[in-house]
Tab-separated table of C-alpha atoms in Angstrom:
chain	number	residue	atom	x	y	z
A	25	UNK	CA	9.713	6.367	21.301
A	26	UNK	CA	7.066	8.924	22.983
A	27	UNK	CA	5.199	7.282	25.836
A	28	UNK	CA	2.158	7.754	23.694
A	29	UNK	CA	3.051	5.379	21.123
A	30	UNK	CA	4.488	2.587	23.665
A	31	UNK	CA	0.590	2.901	25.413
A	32	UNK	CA	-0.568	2.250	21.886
A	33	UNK	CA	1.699	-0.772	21.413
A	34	UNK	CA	0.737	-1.840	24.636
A	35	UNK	CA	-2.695	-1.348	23.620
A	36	UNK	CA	-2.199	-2.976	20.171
A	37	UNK	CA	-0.893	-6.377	22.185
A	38	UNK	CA	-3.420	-6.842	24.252
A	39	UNK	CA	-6.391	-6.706	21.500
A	40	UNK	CA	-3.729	-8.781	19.491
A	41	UNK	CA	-2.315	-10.998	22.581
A	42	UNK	CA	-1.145	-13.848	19.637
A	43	UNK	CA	0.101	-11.644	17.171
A	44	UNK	CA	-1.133	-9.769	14.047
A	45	UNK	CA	-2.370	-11.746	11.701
A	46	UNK	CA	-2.058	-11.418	8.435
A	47	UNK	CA	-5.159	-10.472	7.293
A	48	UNK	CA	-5.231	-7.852	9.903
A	49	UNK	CA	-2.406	-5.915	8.857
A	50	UNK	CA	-3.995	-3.122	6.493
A	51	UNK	CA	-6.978	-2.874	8.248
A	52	UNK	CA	-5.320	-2.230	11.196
A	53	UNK	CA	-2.582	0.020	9.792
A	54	UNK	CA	-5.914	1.747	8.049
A	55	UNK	CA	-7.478	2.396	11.293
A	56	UNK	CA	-3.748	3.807	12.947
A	57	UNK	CA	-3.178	5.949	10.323
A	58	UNK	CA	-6.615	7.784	11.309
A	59	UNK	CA	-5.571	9.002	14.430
A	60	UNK	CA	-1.491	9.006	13.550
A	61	UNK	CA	1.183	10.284	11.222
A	62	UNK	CA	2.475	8.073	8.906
A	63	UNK	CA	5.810	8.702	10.506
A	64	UNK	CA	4.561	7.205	13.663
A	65	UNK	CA	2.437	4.294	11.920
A	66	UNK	CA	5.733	3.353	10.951
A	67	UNK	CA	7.163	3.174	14.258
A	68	UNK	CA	4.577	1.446	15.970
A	69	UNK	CA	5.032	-1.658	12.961
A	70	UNK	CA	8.503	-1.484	13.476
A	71	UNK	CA	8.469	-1.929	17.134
A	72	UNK	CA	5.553	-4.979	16.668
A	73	UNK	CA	7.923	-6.435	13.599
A	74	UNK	CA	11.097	-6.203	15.764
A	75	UNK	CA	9.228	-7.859	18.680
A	76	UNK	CA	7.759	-10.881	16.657
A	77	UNK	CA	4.150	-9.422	17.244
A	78	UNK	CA	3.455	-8.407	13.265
A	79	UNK	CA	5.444	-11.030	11.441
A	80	UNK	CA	6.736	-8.730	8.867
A	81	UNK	CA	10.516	-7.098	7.809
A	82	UNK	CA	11.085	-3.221	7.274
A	83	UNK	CA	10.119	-3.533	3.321
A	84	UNK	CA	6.520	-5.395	4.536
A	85	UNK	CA	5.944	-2.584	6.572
A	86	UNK	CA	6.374	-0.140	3.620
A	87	UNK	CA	4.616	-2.297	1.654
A	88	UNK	CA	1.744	-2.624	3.675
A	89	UNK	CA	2.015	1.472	4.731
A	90	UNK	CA	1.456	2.010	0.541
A	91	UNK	CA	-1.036	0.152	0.319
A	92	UNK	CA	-3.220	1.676	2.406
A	93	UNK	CA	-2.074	4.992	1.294
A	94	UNK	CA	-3.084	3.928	-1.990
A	95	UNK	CA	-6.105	1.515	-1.658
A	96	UNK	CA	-8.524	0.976	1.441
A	97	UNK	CA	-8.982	-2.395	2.915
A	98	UNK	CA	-12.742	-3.294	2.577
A	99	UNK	CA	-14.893	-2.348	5.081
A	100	UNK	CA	-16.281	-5.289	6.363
A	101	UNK	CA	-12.179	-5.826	7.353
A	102	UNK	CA	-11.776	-2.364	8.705
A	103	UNK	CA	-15.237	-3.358	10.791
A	104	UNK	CA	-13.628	-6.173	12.255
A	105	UNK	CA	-10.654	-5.246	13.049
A	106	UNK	CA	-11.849	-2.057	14.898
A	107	UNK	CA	-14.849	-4.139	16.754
A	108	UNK	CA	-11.702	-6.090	17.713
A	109	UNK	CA	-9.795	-3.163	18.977
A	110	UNK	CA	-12.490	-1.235	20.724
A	111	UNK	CA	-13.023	-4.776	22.689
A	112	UNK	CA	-10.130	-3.221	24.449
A	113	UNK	CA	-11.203	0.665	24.815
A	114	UNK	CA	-9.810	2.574	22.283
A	115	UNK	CA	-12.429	4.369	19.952
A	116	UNK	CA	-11.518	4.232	16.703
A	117	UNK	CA	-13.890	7.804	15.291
A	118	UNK	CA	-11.948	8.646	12.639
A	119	UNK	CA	-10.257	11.909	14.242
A	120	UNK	CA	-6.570	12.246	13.205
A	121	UNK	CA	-5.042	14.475	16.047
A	122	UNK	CA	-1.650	12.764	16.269
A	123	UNK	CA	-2.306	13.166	20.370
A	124	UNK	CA	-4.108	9.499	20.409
A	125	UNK	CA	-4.025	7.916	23.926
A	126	UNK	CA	-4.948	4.677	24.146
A	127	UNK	CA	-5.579	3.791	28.066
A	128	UNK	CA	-2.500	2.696	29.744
């Protein structure tokens, strides 16, 4: 996995230090997939899924990767789950570069 995406999962547990939880998971995968691919949305929830962090299996993750494809969490969720994240100093603006780097 690049380093860039191991800072972000870094990132990810420490505004998360309990886990995902489950009402978290679109907005968050919402507010991921404005900076990054889908391909490396995906790897990011595999690597939390595999490590216990997002309590979901390989066909959640698609699941939950459609359905923000498809339909946009609310945005009082999206509000709270980035006021969350930037707790922990990674804007969230909206750009989509794919060159994201979260501080390490």
């Amino acid at each position: 996995m690049p380093p860039f995406l191991n800072a972000i999962i870094d990132w990810l547990r420490a505004g998360y230090p309990d886990g995902v939880p489950e009402s978290d998971y679109i907005p968050l995968l919402a507010l991921l997939r404005r900076r990054l691919s889908d391909d490396e949305v995906r790897q990011i929830a595999a690597e939390l899924a595999g490590s216990g962090d997002l309590p979901a299996d390989k066909t959640d993750i698609q699941v939950m990767i459609t359905k923000v494809t498809n339909e946009m969490p609310s945005e009082t969720d999206v509000l709270r789950v980035q006021t969350r994240l930037e707790a922990h100093a990674w804007p969230q603006d909206g750009s989509s570069t794919g060159e994201a780097t979260p501080p390490v």
